[in-house]
XYZ file of C-alpha atoms in Angstrom:
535
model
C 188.902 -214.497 89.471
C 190.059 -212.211 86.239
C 186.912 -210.562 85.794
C 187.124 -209.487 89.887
C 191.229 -208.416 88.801
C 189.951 -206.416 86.003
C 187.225 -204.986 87.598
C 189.306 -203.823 90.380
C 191.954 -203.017 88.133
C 189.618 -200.593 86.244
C 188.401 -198.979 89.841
C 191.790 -198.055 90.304
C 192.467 -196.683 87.209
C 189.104 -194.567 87.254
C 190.022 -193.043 90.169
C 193.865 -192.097 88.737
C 192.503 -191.043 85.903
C 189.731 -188.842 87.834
C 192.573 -187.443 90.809
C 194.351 -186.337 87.589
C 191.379 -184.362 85.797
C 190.860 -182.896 88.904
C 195.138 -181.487 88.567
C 194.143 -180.205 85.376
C 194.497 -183.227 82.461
C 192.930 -185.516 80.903
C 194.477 -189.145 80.636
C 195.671 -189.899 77.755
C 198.518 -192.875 78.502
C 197.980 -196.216 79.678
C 197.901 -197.176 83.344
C 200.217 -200.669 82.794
C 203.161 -199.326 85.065
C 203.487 -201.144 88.195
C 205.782 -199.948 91.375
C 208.080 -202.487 90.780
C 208.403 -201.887 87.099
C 208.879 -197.970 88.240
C 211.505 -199.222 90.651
C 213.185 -200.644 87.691
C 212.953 -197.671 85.546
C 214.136 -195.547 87.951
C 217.010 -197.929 88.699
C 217.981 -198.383 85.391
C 218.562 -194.608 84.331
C 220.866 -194.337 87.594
C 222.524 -197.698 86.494
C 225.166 -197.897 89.097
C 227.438 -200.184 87.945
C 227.312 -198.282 84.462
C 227.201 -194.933 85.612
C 230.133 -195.669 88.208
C 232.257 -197.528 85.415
C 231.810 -194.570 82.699
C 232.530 -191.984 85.666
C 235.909 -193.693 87.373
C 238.527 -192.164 85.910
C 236.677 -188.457 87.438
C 237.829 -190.177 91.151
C 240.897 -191.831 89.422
C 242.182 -188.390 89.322
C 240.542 -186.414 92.429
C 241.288 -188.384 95.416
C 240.794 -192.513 94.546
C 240.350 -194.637 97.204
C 238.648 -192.110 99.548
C 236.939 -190.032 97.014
C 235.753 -193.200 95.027
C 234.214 -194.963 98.035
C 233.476 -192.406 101.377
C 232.456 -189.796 98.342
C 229.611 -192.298 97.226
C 228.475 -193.075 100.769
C 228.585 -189.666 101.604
C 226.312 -188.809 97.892
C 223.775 -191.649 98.584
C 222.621 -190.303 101.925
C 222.316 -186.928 100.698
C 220.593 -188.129 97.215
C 218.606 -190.468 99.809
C 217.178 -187.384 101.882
C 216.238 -185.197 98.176
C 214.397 -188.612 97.018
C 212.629 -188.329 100.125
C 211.987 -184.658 99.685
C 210.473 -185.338 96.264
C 208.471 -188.598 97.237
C 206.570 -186.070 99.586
C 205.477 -183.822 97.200
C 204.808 -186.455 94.681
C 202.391 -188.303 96.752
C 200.224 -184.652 96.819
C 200.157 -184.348 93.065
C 201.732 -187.631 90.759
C 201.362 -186.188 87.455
C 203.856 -186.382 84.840
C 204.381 -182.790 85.107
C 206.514 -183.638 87.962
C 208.929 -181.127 89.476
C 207.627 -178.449 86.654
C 204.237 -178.902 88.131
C 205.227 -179.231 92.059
C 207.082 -175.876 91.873
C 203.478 -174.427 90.159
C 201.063 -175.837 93.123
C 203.627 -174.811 95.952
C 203.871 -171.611 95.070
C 201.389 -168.551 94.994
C 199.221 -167.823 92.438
C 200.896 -164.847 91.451
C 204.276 -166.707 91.082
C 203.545 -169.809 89.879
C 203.671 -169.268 86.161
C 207.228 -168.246 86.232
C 208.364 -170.974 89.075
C 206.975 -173.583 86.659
C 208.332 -172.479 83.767
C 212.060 -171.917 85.331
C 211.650 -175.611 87.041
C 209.934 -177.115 83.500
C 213.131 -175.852 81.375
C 215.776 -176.912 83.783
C 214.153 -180.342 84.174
C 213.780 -180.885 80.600
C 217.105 -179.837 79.967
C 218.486 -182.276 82.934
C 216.480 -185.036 81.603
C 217.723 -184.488 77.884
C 221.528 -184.106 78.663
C 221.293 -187.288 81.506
C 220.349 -188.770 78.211
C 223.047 -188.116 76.312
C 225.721 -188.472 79.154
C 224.276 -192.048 79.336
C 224.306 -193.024 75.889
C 227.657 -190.739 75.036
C 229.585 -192.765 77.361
C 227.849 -195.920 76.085
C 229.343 -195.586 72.863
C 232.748 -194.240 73.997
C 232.174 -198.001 76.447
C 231.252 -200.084 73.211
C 233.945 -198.202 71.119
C 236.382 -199.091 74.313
C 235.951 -202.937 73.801
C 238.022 -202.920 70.744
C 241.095 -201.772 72.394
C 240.952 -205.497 74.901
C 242.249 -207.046 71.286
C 244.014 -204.124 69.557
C 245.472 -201.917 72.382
C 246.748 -199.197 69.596
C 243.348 -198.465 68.807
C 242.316 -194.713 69.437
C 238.769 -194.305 68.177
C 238.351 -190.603 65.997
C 235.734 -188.091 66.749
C 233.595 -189.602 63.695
C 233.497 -192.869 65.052
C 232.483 -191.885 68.409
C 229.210 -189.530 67.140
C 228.290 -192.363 64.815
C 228.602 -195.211 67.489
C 226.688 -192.666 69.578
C 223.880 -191.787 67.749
C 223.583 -195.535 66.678
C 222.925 -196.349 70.548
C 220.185 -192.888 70.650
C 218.474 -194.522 67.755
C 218.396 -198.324 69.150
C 216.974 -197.070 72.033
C 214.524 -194.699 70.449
C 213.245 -197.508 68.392
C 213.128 -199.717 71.400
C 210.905 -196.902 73.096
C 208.752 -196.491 70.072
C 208.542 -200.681 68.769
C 208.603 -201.972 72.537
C 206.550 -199.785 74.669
C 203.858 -201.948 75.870
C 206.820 -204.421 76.458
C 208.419 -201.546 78.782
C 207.396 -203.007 82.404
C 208.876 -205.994 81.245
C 211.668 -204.478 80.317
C 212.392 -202.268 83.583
C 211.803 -205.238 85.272
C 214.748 -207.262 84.206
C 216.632 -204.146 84.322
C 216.434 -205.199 88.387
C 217.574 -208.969 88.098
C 220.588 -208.076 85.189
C 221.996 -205.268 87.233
C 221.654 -207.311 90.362
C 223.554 -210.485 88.773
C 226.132 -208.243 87.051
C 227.019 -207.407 90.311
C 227.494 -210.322 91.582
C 228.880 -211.768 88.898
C 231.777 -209.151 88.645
C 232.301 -209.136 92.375
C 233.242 -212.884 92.720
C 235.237 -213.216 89.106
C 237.516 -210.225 90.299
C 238.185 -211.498 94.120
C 238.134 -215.306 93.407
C 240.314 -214.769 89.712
C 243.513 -212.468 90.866
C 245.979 -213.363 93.612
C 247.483 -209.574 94.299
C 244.885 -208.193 96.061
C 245.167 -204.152 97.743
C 245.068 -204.118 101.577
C 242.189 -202.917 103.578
C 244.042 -199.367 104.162
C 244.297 -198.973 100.976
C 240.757 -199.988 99.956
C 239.102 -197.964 102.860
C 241.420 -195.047 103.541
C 244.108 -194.428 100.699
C 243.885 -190.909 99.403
C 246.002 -189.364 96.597
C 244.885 -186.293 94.686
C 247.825 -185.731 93.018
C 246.890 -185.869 90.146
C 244.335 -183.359 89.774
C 246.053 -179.991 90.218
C 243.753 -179.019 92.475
C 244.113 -178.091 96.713
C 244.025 -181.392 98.047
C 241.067 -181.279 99.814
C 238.955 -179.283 97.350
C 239.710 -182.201 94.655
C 237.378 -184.290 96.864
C 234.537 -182.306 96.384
C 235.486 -182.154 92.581
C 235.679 -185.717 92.560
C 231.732 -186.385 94.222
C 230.653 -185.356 90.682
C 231.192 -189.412 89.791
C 228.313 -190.389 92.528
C 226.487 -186.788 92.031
C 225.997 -187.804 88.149
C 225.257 -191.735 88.643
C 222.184 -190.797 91.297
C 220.502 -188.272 89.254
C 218.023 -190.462 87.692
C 215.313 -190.912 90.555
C 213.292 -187.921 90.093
C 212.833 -188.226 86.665
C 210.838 -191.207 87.327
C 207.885 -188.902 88.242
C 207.590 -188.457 84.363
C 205.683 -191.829 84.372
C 202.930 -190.772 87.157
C 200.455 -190.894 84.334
C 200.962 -194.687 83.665
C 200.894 -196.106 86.715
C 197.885 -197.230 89.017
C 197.686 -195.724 92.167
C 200.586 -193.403 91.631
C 200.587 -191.594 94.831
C 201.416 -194.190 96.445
C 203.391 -196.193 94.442
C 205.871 -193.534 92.515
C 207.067 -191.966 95.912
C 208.038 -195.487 97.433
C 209.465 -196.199 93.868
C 211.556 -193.092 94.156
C 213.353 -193.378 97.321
C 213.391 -197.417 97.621
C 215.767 -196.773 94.035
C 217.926 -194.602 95.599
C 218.639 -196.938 98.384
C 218.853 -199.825 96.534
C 221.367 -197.963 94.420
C 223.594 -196.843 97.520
C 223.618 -200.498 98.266
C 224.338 -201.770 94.801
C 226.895 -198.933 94.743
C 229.190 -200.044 97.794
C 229.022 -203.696 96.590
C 230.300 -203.002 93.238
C 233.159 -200.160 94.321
C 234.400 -202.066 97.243
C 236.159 -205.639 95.138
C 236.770 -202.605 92.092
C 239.174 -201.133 94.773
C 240.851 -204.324 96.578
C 241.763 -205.325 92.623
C 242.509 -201.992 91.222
C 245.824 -201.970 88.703
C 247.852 -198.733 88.886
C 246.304 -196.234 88.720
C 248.730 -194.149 86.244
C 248.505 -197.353 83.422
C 244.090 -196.793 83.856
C 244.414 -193.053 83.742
C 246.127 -193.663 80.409
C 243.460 -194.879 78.281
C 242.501 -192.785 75.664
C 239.250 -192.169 75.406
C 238.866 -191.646 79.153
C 237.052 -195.487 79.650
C 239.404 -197.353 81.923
C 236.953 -200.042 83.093
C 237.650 -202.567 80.045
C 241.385 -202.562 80.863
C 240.408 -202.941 83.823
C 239.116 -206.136 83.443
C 241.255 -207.160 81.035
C 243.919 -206.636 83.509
C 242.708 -208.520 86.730
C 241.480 -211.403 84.412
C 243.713 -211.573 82.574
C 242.761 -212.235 78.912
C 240.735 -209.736 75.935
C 237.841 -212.530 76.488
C 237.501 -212.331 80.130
C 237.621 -209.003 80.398
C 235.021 -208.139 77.587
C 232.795 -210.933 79.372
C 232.964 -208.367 82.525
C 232.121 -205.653 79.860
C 229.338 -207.062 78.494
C 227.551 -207.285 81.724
C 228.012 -203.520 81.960
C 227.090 -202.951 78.058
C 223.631 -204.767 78.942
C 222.888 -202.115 81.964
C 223.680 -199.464 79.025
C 221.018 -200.872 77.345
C 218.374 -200.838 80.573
C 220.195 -197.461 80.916
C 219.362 -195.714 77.853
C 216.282 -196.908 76.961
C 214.742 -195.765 80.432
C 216.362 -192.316 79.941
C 214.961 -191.684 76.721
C 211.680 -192.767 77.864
C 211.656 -190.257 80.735
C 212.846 -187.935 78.913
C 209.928 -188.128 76.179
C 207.710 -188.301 78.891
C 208.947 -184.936 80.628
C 208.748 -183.205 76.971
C 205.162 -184.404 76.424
C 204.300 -182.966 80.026
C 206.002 -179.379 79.595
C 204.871 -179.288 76.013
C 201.275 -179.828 76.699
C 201.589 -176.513 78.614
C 202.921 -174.862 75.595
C 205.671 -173.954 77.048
C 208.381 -175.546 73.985
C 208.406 -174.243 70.446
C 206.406 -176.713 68.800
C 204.271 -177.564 71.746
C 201.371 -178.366 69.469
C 203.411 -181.128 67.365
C 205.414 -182.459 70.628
C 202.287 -182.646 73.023
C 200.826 -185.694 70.587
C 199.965 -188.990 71.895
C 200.394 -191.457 68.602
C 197.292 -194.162 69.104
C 199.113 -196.707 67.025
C 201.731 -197.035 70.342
C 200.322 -195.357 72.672
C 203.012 -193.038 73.132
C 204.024 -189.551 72.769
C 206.125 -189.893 69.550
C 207.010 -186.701 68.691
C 208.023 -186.124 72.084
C 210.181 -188.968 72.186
C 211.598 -188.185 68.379
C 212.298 -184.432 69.775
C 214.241 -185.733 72.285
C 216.468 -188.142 70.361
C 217.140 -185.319 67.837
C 218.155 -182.846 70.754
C 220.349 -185.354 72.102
C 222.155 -185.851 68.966
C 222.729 -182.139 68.045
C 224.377 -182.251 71.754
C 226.715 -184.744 70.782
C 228.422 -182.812 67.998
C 229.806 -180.758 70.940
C 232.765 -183.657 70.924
C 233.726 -182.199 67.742
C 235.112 -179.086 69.808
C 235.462 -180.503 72.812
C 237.233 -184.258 74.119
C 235.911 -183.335 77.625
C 231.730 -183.516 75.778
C 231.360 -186.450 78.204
C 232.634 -183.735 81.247
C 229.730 -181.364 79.734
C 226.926 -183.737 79.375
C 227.519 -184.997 82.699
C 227.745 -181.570 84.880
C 225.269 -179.992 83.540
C 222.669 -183.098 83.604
C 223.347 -182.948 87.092
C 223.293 -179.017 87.695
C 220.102 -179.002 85.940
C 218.569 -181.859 87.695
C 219.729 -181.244 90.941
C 218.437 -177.517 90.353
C 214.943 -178.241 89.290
C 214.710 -181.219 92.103
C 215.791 -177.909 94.421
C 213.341 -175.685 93.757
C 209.885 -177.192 94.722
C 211.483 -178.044 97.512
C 212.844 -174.349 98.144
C 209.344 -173.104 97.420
C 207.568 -175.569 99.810
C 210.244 -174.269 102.622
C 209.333 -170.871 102.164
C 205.566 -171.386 102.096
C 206.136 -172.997 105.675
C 205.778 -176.880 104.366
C 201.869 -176.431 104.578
C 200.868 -177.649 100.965
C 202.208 -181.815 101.965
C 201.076 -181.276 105.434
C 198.710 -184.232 104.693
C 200.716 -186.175 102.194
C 201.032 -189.831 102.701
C 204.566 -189.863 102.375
C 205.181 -187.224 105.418
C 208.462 -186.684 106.382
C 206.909 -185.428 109.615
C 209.156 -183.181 112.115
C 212.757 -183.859 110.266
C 210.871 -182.756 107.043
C 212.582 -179.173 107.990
C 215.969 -180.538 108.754
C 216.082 -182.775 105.810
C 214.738 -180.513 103.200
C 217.437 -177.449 104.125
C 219.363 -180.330 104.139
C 218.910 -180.726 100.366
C 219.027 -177.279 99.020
C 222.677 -176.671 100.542
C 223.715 -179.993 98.959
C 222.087 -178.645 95.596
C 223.818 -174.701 96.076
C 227.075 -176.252 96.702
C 226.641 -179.234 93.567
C 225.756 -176.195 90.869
C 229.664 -174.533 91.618
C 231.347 -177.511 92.239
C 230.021 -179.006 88.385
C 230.659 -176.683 86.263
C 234.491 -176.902 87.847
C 237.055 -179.513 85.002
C 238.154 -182.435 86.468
C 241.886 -181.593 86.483
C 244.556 -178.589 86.159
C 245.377 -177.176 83.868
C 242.861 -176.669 81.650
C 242.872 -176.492 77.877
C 240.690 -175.324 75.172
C 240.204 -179.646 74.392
C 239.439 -180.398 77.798
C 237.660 -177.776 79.222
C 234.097 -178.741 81.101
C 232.129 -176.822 79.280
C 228.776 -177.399 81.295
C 228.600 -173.665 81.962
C 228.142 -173.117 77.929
C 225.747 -175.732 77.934
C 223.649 -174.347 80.393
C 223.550 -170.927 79.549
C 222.458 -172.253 75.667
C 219.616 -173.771 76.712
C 218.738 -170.750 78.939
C 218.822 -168.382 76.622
C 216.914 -170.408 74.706
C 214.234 -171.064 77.639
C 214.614 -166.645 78.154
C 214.018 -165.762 74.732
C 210.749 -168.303 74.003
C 209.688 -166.549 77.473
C 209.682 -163.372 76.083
C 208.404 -164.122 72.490
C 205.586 -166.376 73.779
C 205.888 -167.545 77.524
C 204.836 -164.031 78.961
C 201.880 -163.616 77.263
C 200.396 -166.953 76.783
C 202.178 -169.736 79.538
C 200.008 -169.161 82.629
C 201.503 -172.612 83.793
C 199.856 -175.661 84.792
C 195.827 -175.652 84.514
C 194.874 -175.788 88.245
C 195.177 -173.224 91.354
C 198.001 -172.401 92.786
C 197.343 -171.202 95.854
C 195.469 -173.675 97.986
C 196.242 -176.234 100.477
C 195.399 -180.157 100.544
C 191.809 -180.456 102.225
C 191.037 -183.045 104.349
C 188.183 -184.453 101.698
C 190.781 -186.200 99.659
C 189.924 -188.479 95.911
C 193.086 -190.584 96.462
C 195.593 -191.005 99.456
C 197.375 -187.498 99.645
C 195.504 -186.172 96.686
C 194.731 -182.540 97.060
C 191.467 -181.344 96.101
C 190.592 -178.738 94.046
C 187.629 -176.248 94.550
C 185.420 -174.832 92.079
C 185.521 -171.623 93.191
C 186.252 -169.714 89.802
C 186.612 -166.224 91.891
C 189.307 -167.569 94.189
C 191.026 -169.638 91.337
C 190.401 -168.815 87.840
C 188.563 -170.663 85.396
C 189.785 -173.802 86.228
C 187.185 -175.906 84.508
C 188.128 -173.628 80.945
C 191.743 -173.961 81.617
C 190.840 -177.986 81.871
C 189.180 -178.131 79.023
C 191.720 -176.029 76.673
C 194.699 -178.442 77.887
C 192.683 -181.385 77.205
């Protein structure tokens, strides 16, 4: 009975491993990744009830009730039909290259170079600054818990970096100590968030006696406090659910260590996203019916209302950091999935050469199994961003815009390019959207046009120097970074992902929706050579 499981286990891998040599690489991470354990992953670095707690007091201030609630409905089905989007693609060509190497094999030959390396920048960027929103906000969350006992407690700008990078380097050493302990790991991620829930939604209904009404729950809409047009503070306010489902696509990053990944990443990546809608509602809605005022939340002062929160409704430091904790142990599921995709997405880009370094970052260490240098690059990045608070108390504004203008962006563009080139390159995928595939995909890119202007926009009016969003600054940083290496190395050397770029899937297939390649070196360039260098 094992040696039949292995056996069938190693078919499955053989054929991964081949599908992927014929994309251009050579395997070089384990296959130990299961769907479910993807699921997790994928789960954890959206972390709903996290995400949403760190986020409130964004819909606290533009809108509430309505904003908080109807603007995460409204978020999920639109993050539902760009999972979708992706999951199409991804069943054609589950590498870790992911978006970076969609945007590549969707376009023509003669683009592709420069669509990849656009998409690879603004990916890496999203999946570095998601990152460090996530683990920012965990420290400004762990700092928070203090104030249940001493409510004169203001934590300074040192103590927030140093809490900060103490919860980048637990997880690092997590990723780098406990990866072959990872699937485990995503896999609880499921069954903590899931209890946490459920947990926090009967303690808050069964423990206070004022409860809001159902009007008030379901339709109560103030935006007062914002500064901006009423109904434009709405829109403002979506950046709460925008920022918490952001996570899904970065998943793809672990194509390379699962078996079967066409067919098991793409239902990974949209069965998240719905899950997390779900979880979503069932969280907000008892948040809402046992909400304190709102004035007394929006008064906290480092912007984390969700401990008083708790504190509040049950009524004691203990209870409330009980609630907390349950939200500190998604941080963990959180950050450590993050980081992981993160390292994952650096390994993939850099083994393209397209980062300074590439030759350093683009390492697999044996001892783990891992790329380490990929994963240490990203830590380091991360903490560099988070000396930003020094200039700015809105960092947490920053980190979380443009993590979600940059993912959003580079989840945009593959699908842009595979609109323009008349859907024909996941004609045969296995995840087929079929005749809404259109609809649903135009769908997605004026969601995205609309989400990079509304982002980079501060939460409230006035603005100051201190609470400017600076996501805009961000952005353009790591652009001119990504413009400059272009020019100095990119244009010359980066001809983008080893494989062709202009062909279509054939029906011959290796795997389920695998394309495959020719050898026709006069139609596509010395593919075997390019193989063989990237290898």
């Amino acid at each position: 009975m094992r040696k039949g499981s292995i056996a069938r286990n190693g078919s499955v891998n053989a054929n991964a491993d081949a599908a992927l040599a014929k994309m251009g690489y050579t395997s070089e991470l384990p296959r130990n990744l299961s769907m479910l354990s993807v699921l997790g992953m994928s789960f954890a670095i959206m972390a709903v009830p996290f995400g949403l707690s760190t986020t409130l007091y964004i819909t606290l201030t533009d809108g509430q009730s309505v904003t908080i609630l109807w603007g995460w409905v409204l978020v999920s089905l639109i993050s539902l039909a760009i999972a979708a989007s992706l999951a199409e693609i991804c069943a054609v060509y589950p590498t870790a290259g992911g978006v970076y190497y969609w945007s590549a094999m969707l376009s023509t030959q003669e683009y592709a170079p420069v669509a990849s390396w656009i998409t690879g920048w603004l990916t890496l960027v999203g999946n570095w600054t998601v990152t460090c929103s996530i683990n920012f906000s965990g420290g400004q969350l762990i700092l928070s818990a203090i104030t249940l006992w001493r409510e004169d407690f203001v934590p300074n700008q040192y103590q927030t970096i140093l809490m900060f990078w103490a919860v980048m380097i637990a997880c690092m050493l997590v990723g780098i100590f406990g990866a072959k302990y990872l699937d485990l790991i995503n896999k609880i991620c499921i069954y903590w968030t899931s209890a946490s829930v459920i947990i926090i939604l009967v303690t808050l209904l069964s423990i206070t006696d004022t409860k809001r009404s159902g009007a008030y729950v379901f339709g109560h809409y103030d935006a007062s406090q914002s500064g901006w047009p009423s109904g434009w503070a709405f829109f403002v306010g979506l950046l709460q659910a925008a920022y918490t489902l952001t996570g899904y696509g970065m998943v793809a990053a672990m194509c390379e260590e699962v078996q079967s990944p066409e067919r098991e990443v793409p239902k990974a990546i949209v069965l998240s996203v719905a899950a997390a809608g779900i979880t979503g509602v069932i969280y907000l809605i008892p948040l809402l019916f046992v909400l304190p005022e709102v004035a007394t939340l929006l008064s906290v002062a480092n912007g984390q209302p969700i401990g008083l929160l708790f504190k509040t409704v049950t009524g004691s430091p203990g209870g409330g950091f009980g609630l907390l904790f349950l939200i500190l142990g998604i941080l963990f599921f959180a950050g450590i999935g993050a980081l992981t995709a993160a390292s994952r997405c650096t390994y993939a880009f850099a083994r393209d050469g397209a980062i300074p370094g590439s030759r350093l970052w683009r390492k697999v260490d044996k001892r783990f199994d891992i790329p380490l240098w990929g994963l240490v690059l990203s830590t380091l990045v991360d903490c560099l961003l988070g000396l930003i608070y020094f200039g700015s108390s809105a960092a947490f504004n920053s980190f979380t815009g443009v993590a979600t203008i940059c993912l959003s962006t580079s989840y945009g563009l593959p699908i842009l390019v595979s609109l323009l080139r008349g859907r024909k390159m996941v004609k045969n995928s296995s995840f087929s959207l079929g005749k809404f595939g259109f609809a649903i995909n135009i769908l997605t890119i004026c969601w995205i046009l609309l989400a990079v202007v509304l982002f980079c926009m501060p939460v409230s009016l006035p603005v100051q120097a201190q609470t400017m969003n600076y996501a805009s600054i961000v952005f353009a940083g790591f652009a001119s970074i990504s413009i400059v290496w272009y020019f100095v190395r990119g244009r010359r050397e980066f001809h983008g992902p080893p494989v062709p770029h202009d062909i279509e899937p054939r029906e011959e297939i290796v795997m389920p929706g695998m394309a495959v390649l020719e050898p026709n070196h006069a139609r596509n360039g010395d593919a075997e050579n390019k193989t063989l260098r990237h290898s």
